[in-house]
PDB file of C-alpha atoms in Angstrom:
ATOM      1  CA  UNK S   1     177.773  34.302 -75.834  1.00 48.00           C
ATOM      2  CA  UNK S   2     178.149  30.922 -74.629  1.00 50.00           C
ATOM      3  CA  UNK S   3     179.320  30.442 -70.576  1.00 56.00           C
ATOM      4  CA  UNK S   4     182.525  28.727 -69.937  1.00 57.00           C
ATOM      5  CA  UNK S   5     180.523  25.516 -68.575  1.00 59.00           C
ATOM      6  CA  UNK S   6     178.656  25.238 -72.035  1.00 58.00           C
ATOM      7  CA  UNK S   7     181.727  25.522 -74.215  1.00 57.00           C
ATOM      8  CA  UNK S   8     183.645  22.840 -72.388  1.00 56.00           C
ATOM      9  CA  UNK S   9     180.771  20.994 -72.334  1.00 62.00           C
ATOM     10  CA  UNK S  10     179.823  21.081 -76.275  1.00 65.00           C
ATOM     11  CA  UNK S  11     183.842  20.663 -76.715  1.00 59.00           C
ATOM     12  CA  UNK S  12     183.362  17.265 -74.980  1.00 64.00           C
ATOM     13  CA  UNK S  13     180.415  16.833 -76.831  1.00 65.00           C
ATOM     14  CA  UNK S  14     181.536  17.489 -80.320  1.00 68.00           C
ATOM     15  CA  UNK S  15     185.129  15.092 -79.552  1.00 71.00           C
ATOM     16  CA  UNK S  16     182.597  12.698 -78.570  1.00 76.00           C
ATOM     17  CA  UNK S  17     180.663  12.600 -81.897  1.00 75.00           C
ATOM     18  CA  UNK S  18     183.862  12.743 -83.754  1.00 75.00           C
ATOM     19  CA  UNK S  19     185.078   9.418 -81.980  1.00 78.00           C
ATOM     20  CA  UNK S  20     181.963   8.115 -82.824  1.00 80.00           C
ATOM     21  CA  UNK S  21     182.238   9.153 -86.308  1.00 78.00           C
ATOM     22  CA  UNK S  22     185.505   8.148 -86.837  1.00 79.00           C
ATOM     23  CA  UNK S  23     185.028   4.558 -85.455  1.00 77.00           C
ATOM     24  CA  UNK S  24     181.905   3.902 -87.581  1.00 80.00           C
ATOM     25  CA  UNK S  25     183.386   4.933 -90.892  1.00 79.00           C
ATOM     26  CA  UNK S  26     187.339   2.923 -89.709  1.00 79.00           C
ATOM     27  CA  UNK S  27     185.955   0.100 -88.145  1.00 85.00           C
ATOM     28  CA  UNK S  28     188.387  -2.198 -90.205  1.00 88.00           C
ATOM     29  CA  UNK S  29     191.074   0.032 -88.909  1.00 88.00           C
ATOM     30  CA  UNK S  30     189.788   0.125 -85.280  1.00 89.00           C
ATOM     31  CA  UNK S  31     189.943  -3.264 -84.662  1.00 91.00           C
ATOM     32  CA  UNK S  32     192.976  -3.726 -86.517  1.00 92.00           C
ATOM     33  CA  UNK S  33     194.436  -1.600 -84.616  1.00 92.00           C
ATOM     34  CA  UNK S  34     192.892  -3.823 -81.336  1.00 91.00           C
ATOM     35  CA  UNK S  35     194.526  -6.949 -83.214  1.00 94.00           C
ATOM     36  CA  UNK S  36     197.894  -6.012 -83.767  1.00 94.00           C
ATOM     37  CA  UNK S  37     197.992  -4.171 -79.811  1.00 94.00           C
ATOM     38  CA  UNK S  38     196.502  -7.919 -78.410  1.00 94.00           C
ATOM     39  CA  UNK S  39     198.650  -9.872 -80.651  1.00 95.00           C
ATOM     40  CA  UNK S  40     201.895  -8.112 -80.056  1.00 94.00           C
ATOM     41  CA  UNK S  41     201.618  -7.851 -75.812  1.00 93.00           C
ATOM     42  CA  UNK S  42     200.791 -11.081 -76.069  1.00 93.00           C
ATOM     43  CA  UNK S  43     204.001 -12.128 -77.896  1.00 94.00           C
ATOM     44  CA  UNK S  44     205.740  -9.622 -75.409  1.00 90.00           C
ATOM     45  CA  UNK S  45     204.828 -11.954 -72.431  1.00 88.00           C
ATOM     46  CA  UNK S  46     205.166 -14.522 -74.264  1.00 90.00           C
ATOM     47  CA  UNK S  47     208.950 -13.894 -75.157  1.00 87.00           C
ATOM     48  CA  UNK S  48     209.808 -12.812 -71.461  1.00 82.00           C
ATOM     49  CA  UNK S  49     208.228 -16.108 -69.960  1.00 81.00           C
ATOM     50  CA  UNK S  50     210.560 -18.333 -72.061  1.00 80.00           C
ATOM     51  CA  UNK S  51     213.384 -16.101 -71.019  1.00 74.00           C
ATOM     52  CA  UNK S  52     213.233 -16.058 -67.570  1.00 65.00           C
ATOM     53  CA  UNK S  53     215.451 -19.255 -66.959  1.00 57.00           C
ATOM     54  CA  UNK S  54     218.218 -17.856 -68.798  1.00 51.00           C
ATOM     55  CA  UNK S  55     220.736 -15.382 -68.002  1.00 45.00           C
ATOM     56  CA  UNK S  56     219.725 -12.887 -70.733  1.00 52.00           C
ATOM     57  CA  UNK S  57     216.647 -11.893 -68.328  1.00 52.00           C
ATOM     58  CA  UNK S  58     219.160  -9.705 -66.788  1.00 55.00           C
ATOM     59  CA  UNK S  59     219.346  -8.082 -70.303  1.00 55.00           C
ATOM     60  CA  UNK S  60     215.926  -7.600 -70.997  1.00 48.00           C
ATOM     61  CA  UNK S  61     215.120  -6.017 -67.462  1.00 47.00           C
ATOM     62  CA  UNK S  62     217.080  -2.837 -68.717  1.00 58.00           C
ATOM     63  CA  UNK S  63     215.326  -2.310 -71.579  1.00 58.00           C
ATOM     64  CA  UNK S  64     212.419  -0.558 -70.069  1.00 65.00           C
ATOM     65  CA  UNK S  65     212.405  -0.845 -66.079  1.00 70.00           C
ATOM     66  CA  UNK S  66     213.642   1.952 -64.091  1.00 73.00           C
ATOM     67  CA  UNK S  67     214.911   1.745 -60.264  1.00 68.00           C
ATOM     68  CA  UNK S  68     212.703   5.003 -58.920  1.00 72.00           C
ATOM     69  CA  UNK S  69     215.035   5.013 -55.806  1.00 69.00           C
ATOM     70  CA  UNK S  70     216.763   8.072 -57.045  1.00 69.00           C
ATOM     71  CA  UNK S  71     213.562  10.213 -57.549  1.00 74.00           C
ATOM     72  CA  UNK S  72     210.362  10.485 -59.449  1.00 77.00           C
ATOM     73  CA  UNK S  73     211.036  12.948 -61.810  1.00 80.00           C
ATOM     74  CA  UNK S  74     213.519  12.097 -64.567  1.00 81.00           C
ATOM     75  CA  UNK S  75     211.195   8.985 -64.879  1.00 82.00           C
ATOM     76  CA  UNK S  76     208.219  11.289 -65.214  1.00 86.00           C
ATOM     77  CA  UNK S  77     210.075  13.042 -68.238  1.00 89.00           C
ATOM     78  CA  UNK S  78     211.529   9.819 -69.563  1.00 87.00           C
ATOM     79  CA  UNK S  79     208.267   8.534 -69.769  1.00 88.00           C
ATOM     80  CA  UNK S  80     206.700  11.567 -70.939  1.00 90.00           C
ATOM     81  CA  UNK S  81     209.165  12.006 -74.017  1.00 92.00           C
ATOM     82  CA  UNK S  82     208.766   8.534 -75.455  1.00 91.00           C
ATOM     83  CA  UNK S  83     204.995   9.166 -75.622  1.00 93.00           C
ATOM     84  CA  UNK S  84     205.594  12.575 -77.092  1.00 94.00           C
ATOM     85  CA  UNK S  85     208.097  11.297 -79.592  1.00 95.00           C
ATOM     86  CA  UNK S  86     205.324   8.148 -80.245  1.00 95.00           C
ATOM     87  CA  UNK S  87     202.889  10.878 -80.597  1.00 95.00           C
ATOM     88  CA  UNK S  88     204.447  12.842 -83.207  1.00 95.00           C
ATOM     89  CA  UNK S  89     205.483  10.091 -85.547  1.00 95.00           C
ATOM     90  CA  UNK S  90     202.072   9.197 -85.632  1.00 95.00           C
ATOM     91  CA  UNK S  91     201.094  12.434 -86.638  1.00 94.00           C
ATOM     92  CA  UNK S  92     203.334  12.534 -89.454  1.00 93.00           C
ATOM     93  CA  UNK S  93     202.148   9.209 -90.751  1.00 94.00           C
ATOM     94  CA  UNK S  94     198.593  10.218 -90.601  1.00 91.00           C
ATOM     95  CA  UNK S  95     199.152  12.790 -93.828  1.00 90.00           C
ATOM     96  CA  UNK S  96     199.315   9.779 -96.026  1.00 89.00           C
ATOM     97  CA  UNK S  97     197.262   6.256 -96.063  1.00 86.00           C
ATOM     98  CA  UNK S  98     200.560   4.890 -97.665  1.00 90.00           C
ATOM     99  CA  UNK S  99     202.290   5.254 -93.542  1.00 93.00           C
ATOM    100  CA  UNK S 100     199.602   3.202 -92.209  1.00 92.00           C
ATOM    101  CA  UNK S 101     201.782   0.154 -91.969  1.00 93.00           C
ATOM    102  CA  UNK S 102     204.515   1.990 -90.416  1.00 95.00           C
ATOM    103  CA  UNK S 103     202.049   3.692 -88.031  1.00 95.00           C
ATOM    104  CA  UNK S 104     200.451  -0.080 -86.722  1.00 94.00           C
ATOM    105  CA  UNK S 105     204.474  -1.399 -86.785  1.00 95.00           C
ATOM    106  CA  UNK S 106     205.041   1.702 -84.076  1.00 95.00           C
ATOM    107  CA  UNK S 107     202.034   0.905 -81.923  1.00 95.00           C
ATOM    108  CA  UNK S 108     202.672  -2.736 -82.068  1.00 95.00           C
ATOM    109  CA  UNK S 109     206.222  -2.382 -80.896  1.00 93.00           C
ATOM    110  CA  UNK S 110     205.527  -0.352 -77.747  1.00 92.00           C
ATOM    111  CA  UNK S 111     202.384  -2.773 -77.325  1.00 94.00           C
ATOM    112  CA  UNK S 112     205.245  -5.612 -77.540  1.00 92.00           C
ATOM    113  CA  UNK S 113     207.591  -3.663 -75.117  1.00 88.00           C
ATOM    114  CA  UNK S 114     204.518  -3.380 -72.484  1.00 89.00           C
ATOM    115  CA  UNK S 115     204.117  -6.998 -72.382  1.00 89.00           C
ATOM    116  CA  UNK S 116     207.235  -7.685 -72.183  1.00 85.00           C
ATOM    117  CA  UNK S 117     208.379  -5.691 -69.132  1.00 82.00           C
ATOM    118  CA  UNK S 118     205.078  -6.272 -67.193  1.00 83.00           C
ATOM    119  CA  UNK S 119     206.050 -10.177 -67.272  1.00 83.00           C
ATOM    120  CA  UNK S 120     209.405  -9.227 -66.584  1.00 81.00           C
ATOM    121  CA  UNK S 121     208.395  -7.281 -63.686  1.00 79.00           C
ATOM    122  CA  UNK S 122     206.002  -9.737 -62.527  1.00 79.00           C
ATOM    123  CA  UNK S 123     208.657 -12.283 -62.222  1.00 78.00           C
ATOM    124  CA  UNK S 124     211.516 -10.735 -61.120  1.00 75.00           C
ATOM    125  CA  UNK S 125     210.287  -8.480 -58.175  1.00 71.00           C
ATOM    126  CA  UNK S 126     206.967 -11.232 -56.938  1.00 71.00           C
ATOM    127  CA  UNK S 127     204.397  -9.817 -55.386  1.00 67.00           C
ATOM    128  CA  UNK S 128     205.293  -6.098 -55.477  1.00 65.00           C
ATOM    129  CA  UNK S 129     206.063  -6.789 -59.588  1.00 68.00           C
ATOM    130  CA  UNK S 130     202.217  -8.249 -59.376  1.00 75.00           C
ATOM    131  CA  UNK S 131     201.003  -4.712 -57.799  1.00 77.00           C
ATOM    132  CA  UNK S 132     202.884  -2.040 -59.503  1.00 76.00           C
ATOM    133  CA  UNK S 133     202.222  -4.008 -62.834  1.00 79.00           C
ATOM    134  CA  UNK S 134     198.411  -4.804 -62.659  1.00 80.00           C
ATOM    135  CA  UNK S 135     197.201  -1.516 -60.678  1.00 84.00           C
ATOM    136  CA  UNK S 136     199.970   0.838 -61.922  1.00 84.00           C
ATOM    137  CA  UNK S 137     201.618   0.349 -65.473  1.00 84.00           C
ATOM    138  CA  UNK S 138     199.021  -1.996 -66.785  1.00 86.00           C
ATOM    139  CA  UNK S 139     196.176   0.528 -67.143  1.00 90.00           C
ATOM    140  CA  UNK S 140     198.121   3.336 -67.037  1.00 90.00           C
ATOM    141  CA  UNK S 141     199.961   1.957 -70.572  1.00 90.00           C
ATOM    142  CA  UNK S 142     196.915   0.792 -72.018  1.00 91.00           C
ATOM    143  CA  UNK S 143     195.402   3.915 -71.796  1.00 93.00           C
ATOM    144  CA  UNK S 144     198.194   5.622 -73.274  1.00 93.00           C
ATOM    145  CA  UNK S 145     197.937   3.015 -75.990  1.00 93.00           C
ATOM    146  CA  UNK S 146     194.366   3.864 -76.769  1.00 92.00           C
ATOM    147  CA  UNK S 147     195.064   7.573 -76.929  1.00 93.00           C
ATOM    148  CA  UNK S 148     197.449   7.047 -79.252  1.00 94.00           C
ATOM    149  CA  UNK S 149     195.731   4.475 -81.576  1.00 92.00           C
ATOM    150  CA  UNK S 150     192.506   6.956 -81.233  1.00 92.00           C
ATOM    151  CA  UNK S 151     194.769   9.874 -81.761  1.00 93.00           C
ATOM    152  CA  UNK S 152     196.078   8.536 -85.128  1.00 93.00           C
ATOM    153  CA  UNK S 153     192.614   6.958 -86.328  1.00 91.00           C
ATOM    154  CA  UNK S 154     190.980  10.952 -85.969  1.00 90.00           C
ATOM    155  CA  UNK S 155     194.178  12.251 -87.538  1.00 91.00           C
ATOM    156  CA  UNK S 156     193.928  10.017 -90.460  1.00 90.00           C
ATOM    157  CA  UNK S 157     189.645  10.814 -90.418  1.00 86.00           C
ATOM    158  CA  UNK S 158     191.297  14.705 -90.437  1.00 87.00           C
ATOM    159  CA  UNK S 159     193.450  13.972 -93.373  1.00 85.00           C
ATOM    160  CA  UNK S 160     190.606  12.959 -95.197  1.00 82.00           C
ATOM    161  CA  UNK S 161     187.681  14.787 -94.902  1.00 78.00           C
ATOM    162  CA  UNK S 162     189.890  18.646 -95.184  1.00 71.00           C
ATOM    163  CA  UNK S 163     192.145  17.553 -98.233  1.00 66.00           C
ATOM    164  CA  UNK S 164     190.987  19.800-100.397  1.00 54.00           C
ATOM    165  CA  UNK S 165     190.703  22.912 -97.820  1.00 54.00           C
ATOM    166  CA  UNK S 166     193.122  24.439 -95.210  1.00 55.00           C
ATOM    167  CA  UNK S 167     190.820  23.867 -91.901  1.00 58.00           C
ATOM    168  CA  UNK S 168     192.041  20.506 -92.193  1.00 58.00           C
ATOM    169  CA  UNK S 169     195.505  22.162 -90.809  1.00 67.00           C
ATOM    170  CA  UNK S 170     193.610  24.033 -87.762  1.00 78.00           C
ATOM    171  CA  UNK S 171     191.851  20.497 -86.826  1.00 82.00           C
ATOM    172  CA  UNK S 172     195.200  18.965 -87.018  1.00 87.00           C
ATOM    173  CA  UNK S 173     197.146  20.869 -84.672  1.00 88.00           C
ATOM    174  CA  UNK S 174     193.717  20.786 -82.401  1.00 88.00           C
ATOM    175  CA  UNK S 175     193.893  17.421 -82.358  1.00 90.00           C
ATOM    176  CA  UNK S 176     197.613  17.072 -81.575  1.00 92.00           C
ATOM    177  CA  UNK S 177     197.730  19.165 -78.530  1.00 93.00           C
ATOM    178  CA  UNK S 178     194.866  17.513 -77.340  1.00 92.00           C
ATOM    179  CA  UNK S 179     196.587  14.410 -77.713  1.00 93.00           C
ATOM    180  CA  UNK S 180     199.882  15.810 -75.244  1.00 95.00           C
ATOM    181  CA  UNK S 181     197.243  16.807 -72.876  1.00 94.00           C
ATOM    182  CA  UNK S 182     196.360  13.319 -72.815  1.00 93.00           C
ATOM    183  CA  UNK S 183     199.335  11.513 -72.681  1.00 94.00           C
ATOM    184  CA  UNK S 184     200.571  14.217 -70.179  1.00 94.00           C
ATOM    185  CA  UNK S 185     197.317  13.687 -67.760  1.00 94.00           C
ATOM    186  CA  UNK S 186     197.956   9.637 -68.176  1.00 93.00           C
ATOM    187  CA  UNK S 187     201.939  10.398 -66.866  1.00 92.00           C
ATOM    188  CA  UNK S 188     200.547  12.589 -64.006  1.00 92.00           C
ATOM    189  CA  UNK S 189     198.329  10.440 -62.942  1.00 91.00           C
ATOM    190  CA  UNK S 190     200.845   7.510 -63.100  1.00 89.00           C
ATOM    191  CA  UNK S 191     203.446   9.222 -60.795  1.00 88.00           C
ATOM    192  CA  UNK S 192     200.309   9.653 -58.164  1.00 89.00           C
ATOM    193  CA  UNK S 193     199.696   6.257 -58.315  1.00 87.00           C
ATOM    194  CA  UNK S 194     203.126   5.309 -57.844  1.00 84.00           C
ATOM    195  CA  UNK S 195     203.643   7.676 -55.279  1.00 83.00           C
ATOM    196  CA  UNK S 196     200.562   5.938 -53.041  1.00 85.00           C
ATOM    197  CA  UNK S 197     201.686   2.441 -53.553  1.00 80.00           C
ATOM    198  CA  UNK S 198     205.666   3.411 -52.748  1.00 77.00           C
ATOM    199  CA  UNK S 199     206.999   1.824 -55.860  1.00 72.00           C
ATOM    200  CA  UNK S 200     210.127   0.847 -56.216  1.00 70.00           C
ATOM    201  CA  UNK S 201     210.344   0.607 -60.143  1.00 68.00           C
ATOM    202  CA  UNK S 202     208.342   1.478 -63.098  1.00 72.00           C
ATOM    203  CA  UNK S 203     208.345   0.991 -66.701  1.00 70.00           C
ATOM    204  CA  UNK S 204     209.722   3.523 -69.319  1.00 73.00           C
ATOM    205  CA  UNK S 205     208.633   2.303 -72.595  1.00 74.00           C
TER     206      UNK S 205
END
């Protein structure tokens, strides 16, 4: 019987190899995926820069950045849901090839909302915009980005190679609760990071 220590670490292992697998046989989807994430912050940052100057700015700042004043935790949850909810779509479109559109339209809106509210946040609150944005939200969002985009990729790889047999169900589910774990470790460790840089807002996207 294998120790503890050994398991985790061939479970590491084998995720690894299935990663690896997955990118070099959806290479055109991996970095279509990195296209339409690139091209649609971009246009996120793009569209908040030109609206600055106008009054609608006042708008667009609700749309996805949250005064923490009142506590840490509803945040936490708010931010925690939409990446659930993000999550499971995904994993419905991954049962078809047909939802692959609709899955890339999903990823690039929330990649459009991210660049959006970092610019707004970098230039309505200055310098403490410039911190919570490039240290907190930035990675933290990007890396909940890539889980998700990696998370659908291996679900779609799943679909595929267990059509014809039920352990494709088992690796599915596998799969998906690895994927809350994830997003779930990326809000923790979000909330510390706001908690050591006292932040006064955060995004909810």
């Amino acid at each position: 019987m294998l120790s503890k220590s050994k398991r985790k670490n061939r479970f590491f292992h084998d995720l690894k190899d299935l990663i690896c697998d997955c990118f070099f046989e959806s290479k055109f989807k991996f970095f279509l995926t990195l296209f339409v994430v690139l091209i649609a912050l971009v246009t996120g940052i793009i569209v908040a820069a030109k609206c600055f100057s106008s009054a609608s700015i006042n708008k667009l700042s609700d749309y996805g950045i949250v005064d923490l004043s009142k506590g840490l935790s509803s945040p936490f949850f708010a931010r925690l849901f939409s990446m659930i909810l993000v999550l499971l779509l995904l994993f419905g479109f991954s049962y078809t090839k047909f939802c692959l559109p609709l899955a890339l339209l999903l990823i690039a809106y929330r990649s459009y909302l991210l660049g959006l509210n970092l610019a707004i946040m970098f230039l309505l609150f200055g310098f403490s915009g410039i911190i919570i944005s490039v240290i907190v939200a930035l990675p933290c969002q990007l890396i909940c980005l890539a889980v998700l985009s990696i998370f659908y990729l291996l679900q779609c790889k799943c679909t595929k190679d267990f059509s014809c047999c039920h352990k494709g169900g088992g690796e599915k589910v596998r799969l998906l609760l690895l994927g809350l774990i994830a997003l779930l470790l990326v809000c923790i460790l979000e909330t510390l990071l706001l908690l050591l840089f006292n932040a006064k807002v955060i995004l909810v996207i």
